[in-house]
Amino acid sequence: MKNLELSRIFEQIARILKIKGENPFKIRAYEKITLVLENLPIDIETIYRQGGLSNIPGVGAGIAKKIEEFLTTGKLEYYEKLKETIPSGVIELLDISEVGPKTAKLLYEQLDIDNIEKLEKAVRQHQIKDLPGMGEKSETNILRGIELYKRRKERFLLGLALPLAEEIVENLSHLKETNKISFAGSLRRKKETIGDIDILVTSQRPETIMKTFTYLPQVKEILAEGPTKSSIIIKDDIHVDVRVVEPISFGAALQYFTGSKAHNIKLRELALKRNLKINEYGIFDVKTDRRIAGEREEEIYQILNLPFIPPELREDRGEIEAAQENKLPKLIEYSQIRGDLHLHTKWSDGAHTIRQMVEAAKKRGYKYIAITDHSQSLKFAGGLTEERLGEQIELIQKLNQELKDLTILTGIEVDIKSDGSLDFSDEILSKLDVVIAAIHSGFKQESKIITERIVKAMQNRFVNIIAHPTGRLIGYRESYQIDINKMMNMAEKTGTILEINAYPERLDLNDVYCRMAKDKGVQLAIETDAHSADGLATMDLGVAVARRGWLEEKDIINTLPLDKLLKRLKRK
DNA sequence: GCCGTTTTCGGCCCGACTGTTTTCAGTCG
């Protein structure tokens, strides 16, 4: 799939045009197509072959031609020429906070600075403070920007940032000056990774909130402190922004700070067509400047004649258009999950016993779980031999006799070996309720081979589910070179279920692929892959991914009651 | 560069904070 590759090229074009001081709206057009391509649940080559490029929002004649050129020749002349005009190191300067396009251009033209090392040297030698618009403060700020850049890790996992945000919200919510409080931004949209934490507070006394915030024990550094908006750095170099508005503006501010930027722009354009103006304080009549609403978030959508759009959908992936036609999906709810079908225990590499996992599942109100330890060839993970698996099945049968409200299903996470064969015979697999097949080796095989492995596994009639289908680990490992289209088509054909692995580093399938699966008529299972009792709690991250992927209750098999689930699993 | 039940040309989201300014540009989200 060339979607991401093309997206990166357009992103670079936008950055170069910014430094060159091009028409900002032209730049916006390139930034828009960058996001659109990133979020497109269909292979761009497929769309091109079907002649549908012009149906993609943000693609006009100019960009369509460029996409075509890249897909047919593998190159883009416009981009190649553009790259020659600005050294790549100058573009990288934009990654330093405090340095924007104007500053980058100034530094390059006046002092011939074309990489970050040169910038640091120039600042330390006090060369930049005499440039127009620069001063002493600019020096310290740019140095801090470089420092942060060097220390910067990738974006933060949702599973890591969420508890930190909840802690700060908890701290501030105790103040008597705090009226309402919520986190917003990508965290509220439940994006898989978070750039920073945004918190919104309503209060009649913003100055008290600001003071308390900047004095929180978590604070490592204060980046900015204004009367209604402050910014700090906490551990792991995570940025936290707090914004205070009056109670009457809470809904508008929440909507505004939740974003995404692209969603908000589209919403505001929609408002302008009706002579309405939206900002973080409310929704106003353009002519009279009269305030129409803003206390509740729902009002913003209502006034535009739209149903409420859940935060997880606000990415400008067609949700506003769907809302206009009243065709928003009825998203799966966190409470609709009835069980977890991918769990490990002490029998292989898990930390807890089957009984302990049962207790954890009961606390979550589950009706069933499947025990799916590793299979024999995964020696380092204590994979079960045929004999051990037999013993486990017996134990589970015994346990089920004493259990009342919850049923344990027998299962295995069977390894798909390098040659595409499975780690157990059909005879053994046929005895189990749930067979999950997964790849744990040969990640670097070329696309054709690794795709063939998975396709072959799906054709085995005892395999119910494919675990972590793309194999990516966020921030650590790219996905395997698997042909997603082929995999999904085969899943559809064989009725194989694809997993949404809720492990914080995995979230695999991701939101975009979830939507692709739904469009192809493939069902999914949200599973934690928990290796301990605590691990069951990550289910919520998996549900968040599903919601971001527009999935509904009917798309997810572990929303089914037990009898229907067993019927669905049976393909034997 | 895109886009159109006010437009095929003339628009294109909106505001806070900072620092270097004498009223505003740059950056950020």
PDB file of N, CA and C (backbone and C1' of nucleotides) in Angstrom, chain A residues 28 30 58 60 98 100 103 135 137 225 229 243 256 268-269 279 281, chain B residues 1-3 6 12-20 26-29:
ATOM      1  N   ARG A  28      -2.038  24.549   2.933  1.00  0.00           N
ATOM      2  CA  ARG A  28      -3.101  23.837   3.640  1.00  0.00           C
ATOM      3  C   ARG A  28      -3.632  22.677   2.801  1.00  0.00           C
ATOM      4  N   TYR A  30      -1.967  20.864   0.735  1.00  0.00           N
ATOM      5  CA  TYR A  30      -1.022  19.741   0.847  1.00  0.00           C
ATOM      6  C   TYR A  30      -1.086  19.095   2.225  1.00  0.00           C
ATOM      7  N   GLY A  58     -10.256  16.602  -1.015  1.00  0.00           N
ATOM      8  CA  GLY A  58      -8.942  17.236  -0.971  1.00  0.00           C
ATOM      9  C   GLY A  58      -8.104  16.939  -2.197  1.00  0.00           C
ATOM     10  N   GLY A  60      -7.860  17.477  -6.036  1.00  0.00           N
ATOM     11  CA  GLY A  60      -8.350  18.162  -7.226  1.00  0.00           C
ATOM     12  C   GLY A  60      -7.490  17.752  -8.407  1.00  0.00           C
ATOM     13  N   GLU A  98       9.624  26.391  18.794  1.00  0.00           N
ATOM     14  CA  GLU A  98      10.047  27.803  18.740  1.00  0.00           C
ATOM     15  C   GLU A  98      10.563  28.189  17.356  1.00  0.00           C
ATOM     16  N   GLY A 100       9.769  28.195  13.589  1.00  0.00           N
ATOM     17  CA  GLY A 100       8.759  27.974  12.559  1.00  0.00           C
ATOM     18  C   GLY A 100       9.365  28.266  11.199  1.00  0.00           C
ATOM     19  N   THR A 103      11.358  31.658  10.851  1.00  0.00           N
ATOM     20  CA  THR A 103      12.646  31.638  11.535  1.00  0.00           C
ATOM     21  C   THR A 103      13.634  30.746  10.776  1.00  0.00           C
ATOM     22  N   GLY A 135      16.004  38.080  19.966  1.00  0.00           N
ATOM     23  CA  GLY A 135      16.590  38.745  21.127  1.00  0.00           C
ATOM     24  C   GLY A 135      17.150  37.723  22.092  1.00  0.00           C
ATOM     25  N   LYS A 137      15.806  36.396  24.749  1.00  0.00           N
ATOM     26  CA  LYS A 137      14.849  35.329  25.075  1.00  0.00           C
ATOM     27  C   LYS A 137      14.793  34.283  23.971  1.00  0.00           C
ATOM     28  N   GLU A 225       2.945  30.473  31.137  1.00  0.00           N
ATOM     29  CA  GLU A 225       1.950  30.663  32.183  1.00  0.00           C
ATOM     30  C   GLU A 225       1.214  31.970  31.935  1.00  0.00           C
ATOM     31  N   LYS A 229      -4.251  30.179  30.310  1.00  0.00           N
ATOM     32  CA  LYS A 229      -3.641  29.069  29.583  1.00  0.00           C
ATOM     33  C   LYS A 229      -2.211  28.873  30.051  1.00  0.00           C
ATOM     34  N   ARG A 243      -6.226  24.766  30.050  1.00  0.00           N
ATOM     35  CA  ARG A 243      -6.919  25.965  29.598  1.00  0.00           C
ATOM     36  C   ARG A 243      -8.143  26.160  30.478  1.00  0.00           C
ATOM     37  N   TYR A 256     -13.822  22.363  20.950  1.00  0.00           N
ATOM     38  CA  TYR A 256     -12.682  22.979  20.289  1.00  0.00           C
ATOM     39  C   TYR A 256     -11.373  22.253  20.603  1.00  0.00           C
ATOM     40  N   ARG A 268     -16.269  24.450  11.272  1.00  0.00           N
ATOM     41  CA  ARG A 268     -16.356  25.921  11.233  1.00  0.00           C
ATOM     42  C   ARG A 268     -16.741  26.415   9.848  1.00  0.00           C
ATOM     43  N   GLU A 269     -16.258  25.721   8.849  1.00  0.00           N
ATOM     44  CA  GLU A 269     -16.643  26.101   7.490  1.00  0.00           C
ATOM     45  C   GLU A 269     -18.152  25.914   7.311  1.00  0.00           C
ATOM     46  N   ASN A 279     -16.051  29.462  18.067  1.00  0.00           N
ATOM     47  CA  ASN A 279     -14.726  29.510  18.678  1.00  0.00           C
ATOM     48  C   ASN A 279     -14.801  28.795  20.027  1.00  0.00           C
ATOM     49  N   TYR A 281     -15.308  29.809  22.842  1.00  0.00           N
ATOM     50  CA  TYR A 281     -16.212  30.396  23.828  1.00  0.00           C
ATOM     51  C   TYR A 281     -17.680  30.128  23.528  1.00  0.00           C
TER      52      TYR A 281
ATOM     53  P    DG B   1       0.225  23.479  -7.550  1.00  0.00           P
ATOM     54  O5'  DG B   1      -1.036  23.356  -6.555  1.00  0.00           O
ATOM     55  C5'  DG B   1      -1.726  22.179  -6.522  1.00  0.00           C
ATOM     56  C4'  DG B   1      -2.647  22.216  -5.318  1.00  0.00           C
ATOM     57  C3'  DG B   1      -4.113  22.187  -5.725  1.00  0.00           C
ATOM     58  O3'  DG B   1      -4.535  20.834  -5.691  1.00  0.00           O
ATOM     59  C1'  DG B   1      -3.733  23.773  -3.961  1.00  0.00           C
ATOM     60  P    DC B   2      -5.994  20.494  -6.287  1.00  0.00           P
ATOM     61  O5'  DC B   2      -6.984  21.020  -5.145  1.00  0.00           O
ATOM     62  C5'  DC B   2      -6.986  20.415  -3.859  1.00  0.00           C
ATOM     63  C4'  DC B   2      -8.186  20.905  -3.071  1.00  0.00           C
ATOM     64  C3'  DC B   2      -9.521  20.625  -3.765  1.00  0.00           C
ATOM     65  O3'  DC B   2     -10.448  20.156  -2.810  1.00  0.00           O
ATOM     66  C1'  DC B   2      -9.274  22.971  -3.372  1.00  0.00           C
ATOM     67  P    DC B   3     -11.753  19.438  -3.410  1.00  0.00           P
ATOM     68  O5'  DC B   3     -12.894  20.503  -3.143  1.00  0.00           O
ATOM     69  C5'  DC B   3     -12.883  21.347  -1.996  1.00  0.00           C
ATOM     70  C4'  DC B   3     -13.900  22.446  -2.218  1.00  0.00           C
ATOM     71  C3'  DC B   3     -15.007  22.045  -3.200  1.00  0.00           C
ATOM     72  O3'  DC B   3     -16.266  22.209  -2.575  1.00  0.00           O
ATOM     73  C1'  DC B   3     -14.035  24.140  -3.801  1.00  0.00           C
ATOM     74  P    DT B   6     -27.060  28.704  -0.229  1.00  0.00           P
ATOM     75  O5'  DT B   6     -25.599  29.372  -0.193  1.00  0.00           O
ATOM     76  C5'  DT B   6     -24.816  29.524  -1.383  1.00  0.00           C
ATOM     77  C4'  DT B   6     -25.395  30.552  -2.316  1.00  0.00           C
ATOM     78  C3'  DT B   6     -24.457  31.071  -3.393  1.00  0.00           C
ATOM     79  O3'  DT B   6     -25.151  31.217  -4.624  1.00  0.00           O
ATOM     80  C1'  DT B   6     -25.123  32.850  -1.984  1.00  0.00           C
ATOM     81  P    DC B  12     -12.310  33.960   3.686  1.00  0.00           P
ATOM     82  O5'  DC B  12     -11.845  32.432   3.611  1.00  0.00           O
ATOM     83  C5'  DC B  12     -12.827  31.391   3.711  1.00  0.00           C
ATOM     84  C4'  DC B  12     -12.137  30.073   3.485  1.00  0.00           C
ATOM     85  C3'  DC B  12     -11.018  29.826   4.517  1.00  0.00           C
ATOM     86  O3'  DC B  12     -11.200  28.566   5.131  1.00  0.00           O
ATOM     87  C1'  DC B  12     -10.213  29.481   2.312  1.00  0.00           C
ATOM     88  P    DC B  13     -10.469  28.267   6.536  1.00  0.00           P
ATOM     89  O5'  DC B  13     -11.405  28.964   7.599  1.00  0.00           O
ATOM     90  C5'  DC B  13     -12.572  28.294   8.036  1.00  0.00           C
ATOM     91  C4'  DC B  13     -12.726  28.500   9.520  1.00  0.00           C
ATOM     92  C3'  DC B  13     -12.517  29.944   9.943  1.00  0.00           C
ATOM     93  O3'  DC B  13     -13.467  30.232  10.967  1.00  0.00           O
ATOM     94  C1'  DC B  13     -10.982  28.571  11.086  1.00  0.00           C
ATOM     95  P    DC B  14     -13.664  31.702  11.483  1.00  0.00           P
ATOM     96  O5'  DC B  14     -12.748  31.741  12.764  1.00  0.00           O
ATOM     97  C5'  DC B  14     -13.078  30.925  13.880  1.00  0.00           C
ATOM     98  C4'  DC B  14     -12.015  31.068  14.917  1.00  0.00           C
ATOM     99  C3'  DC B  14     -11.572  32.509  15.197  1.00  0.00           C
ATOM    100  O3'  DC B  14     -12.093  32.886  16.453  1.00  0.00           O
ATOM    101  C1'  DC B  14      -9.746  30.960  15.179  1.00  0.00           C
ATOM    102  P    DG B  15     -11.819  34.354  17.040  1.00  0.00           P
ATOM    103  O5'  DG B  15     -10.732  34.080  18.161  1.00  0.00           O
ATOM    104  C5'  DG B  15     -11.024  33.118  19.174  1.00  0.00           C
ATOM    105  C4'  DG B  15      -9.763  32.755  19.897  1.00  0.00           C
ATOM    106  C3'  DG B  15      -9.032  33.944  20.541  1.00  0.00           C
ATOM    107  O3'  DG B  15      -8.753  33.594  21.878  1.00  0.00           O
ATOM    108  C1'  DG B  15      -7.531  32.659  19.265  1.00  0.00           C
ATOM    109  P    DA B  16      -8.208  34.644  22.925  1.00  0.00           P
ATOM    110  O5'  DA B  16      -6.907  33.897  23.448  1.00  0.00           O
ATOM    111  C5'  DA B  16      -7.038  32.595  24.027  1.00  0.00           C
ATOM    112  C4'  DA B  16      -5.677  32.112  24.475  1.00  0.00           C
ATOM    113  C3'  DA B  16      -4.879  33.145  25.273  1.00  0.00           C
ATOM    114  O3'  DA B  16      -4.210  32.481  26.327  1.00  0.00           O
ATOM    115  C1'  DA B  16      -3.708  32.606  23.265  1.00  0.00           C
ATOM    116  P    DC B  17      -3.463  33.328  27.428  1.00  0.00           P
ATOM    117  O5'  DC B  17      -1.963  33.258  26.907  1.00  0.00           O
ATOM    118  C5'  DC B  17      -1.359  31.985  26.725  1.00  0.00           C
ATOM    119  C4'  DC B  17       0.011  32.174  26.132  1.00  0.00           C
ATOM    120  C3'  DC B  17       0.827  33.279  26.826  1.00  0.00           C
ATOM    121  O3'  DC B  17       2.062  32.716  27.231  1.00  0.00           O
ATOM    122  C1'  DC B  17       0.860  33.528  24.456  1.00  0.00           C
ATOM    123  P    DT B  18       3.085  33.552  28.079  1.00  0.00           P
ATOM    124  O5'  DT B  18       4.157  33.928  26.979  1.00  0.00           O
ATOM    125  C5'  DT B  18       4.686  32.899  26.162  1.00  0.00           C
ATOM    126  C4'  DT B  18       5.669  33.507  25.184  1.00  0.00           C
ATOM    127  C3'  DT B  18       6.535  34.609  25.809  1.00  0.00           C
ATOM    128  O3'  DT B  18       7.894  34.261  25.635  1.00  0.00           O
ATOM    129  C1'  DT B  18       5.522  35.347  23.765  1.00  0.00           C
ATOM    130  P    DG B  19       9.017  35.075  26.366  1.00  0.00           P
ATOM    131  O5'  DG B  19       9.513  36.003  25.174  1.00  0.00           O
ATOM    132  C5'  DG B  19       9.852  35.402  23.934  1.00  0.00           C
ATOM    133  C4'  DG B  19      10.122  36.492  22.922  1.00  0.00           C
ATOM    134  C3'  DG B  19      10.991  37.636  23.468  1.00  0.00           C
ATOM    135  O3'  DG B  19      11.923  37.999  22.467  1.00  0.00           O
ATOM    136  C1'  DG B  19       8.944  38.493  22.672  1.00  0.00           C
ATOM    137  P    DT B  20      13.129  38.856  22.824  1.00  0.00           P
ATOM    138  O5'  DT B  20      12.990  40.011  21.748  1.00  0.00           O
ATOM    139  C5'  DT B  20      12.754  39.653  20.395  1.00  0.00           C
ATOM    140  C4'  DT B  20      12.024  40.770  19.700  1.00  0.00           C
ATOM    141  C3'  DT B  20      12.682  42.149  19.881  1.00  0.00           C
ATOM    142  O3'  DT B  20      12.733  42.823  18.624  1.00  0.00           O
ATOM    143  C1'  DT B  20      10.422  42.247  20.513  1.00  0.00           C
ATOM    144  P    DG B  26       6.454  37.291  10.517  1.00  0.00           P
ATOM    145  O5'  DG B  26       6.574  36.165  11.629  1.00  0.00           O
ATOM    146  C5'  DG B  26       7.622  36.254  12.580  1.00  0.00           C
ATOM    147  C4'  DG B  26       7.444  35.151  13.604  1.00  0.00           C
ATOM    148  C3'  DG B  26       7.096  33.783  12.976  1.00  0.00           C
ATOM    149  O3'  DG B  26       8.065  32.863  13.441  1.00  0.00           O
ATOM    150  C1'  DG B  26       5.604  34.309  14.767  1.00  0.00           C
ATOM    151  P    DT B  27       8.024  31.339  12.977  1.00  0.00           P
ATOM    152  O5'  DT B  27       7.225  30.633  14.151  1.00  0.00           O
ATOM    153  C5'  DT B  27       7.693  30.765  15.483  1.00  0.00           C
ATOM    154  C4'  DT B  27       6.724  30.096  16.426  1.00  0.00           C
ATOM    155  C3'  DT B  27       6.249  28.702  15.958  1.00  0.00           C
ATOM    156  O3'  DT B  27       6.649  27.746  16.917  1.00  0.00           O
ATOM    157  C1'  DT B  27       4.434  30.042  16.743  1.00  0.00           C
ATOM    158  P    DC B  28       6.378  26.180  16.652  1.00  0.00           P
ATOM    159  O5'  DC B  28       5.013  25.929  17.422  1.00  0.00           O
ATOM    160  C5'  DC B  28       4.892  26.353  18.775  1.00  0.00           C
ATOM    161  C4'  DC B  28       3.450  26.196  19.214  1.00  0.00           C
ATOM    162  C3'  DC B  28       2.816  24.887  18.738  1.00  0.00           C
ATOM    163  O3'  DC B  28       2.593  24.048  19.857  1.00  0.00           O
ATOM    164  C1'  DC B  28       1.352  26.781  18.444  1.00  0.00           C
ATOM    165  P    DG B  29       2.189  22.492  19.622  1.00  0.00           P
ATOM    166  O5'  DG B  29       0.608  22.529  19.776  1.00  0.00           O
ATOM    167  C5'  DG B  29       0.037  23.106  20.947  1.00  0.00           C
ATOM    168  C4'  DG B  29      -1.441  23.286  20.712  1.00  0.00           C
ATOM    169  C3'  DG B  29      -2.127  22.058  20.117  1.00  0.00           C
ATOM    170  O3'  DG B  29      -3.317  21.780  20.836  1.00  0.00           O
ATOM    171  C1'  DG B  29      -2.658  23.965  18.854  1.00  0.00           C
TER     172       DG B  29
END
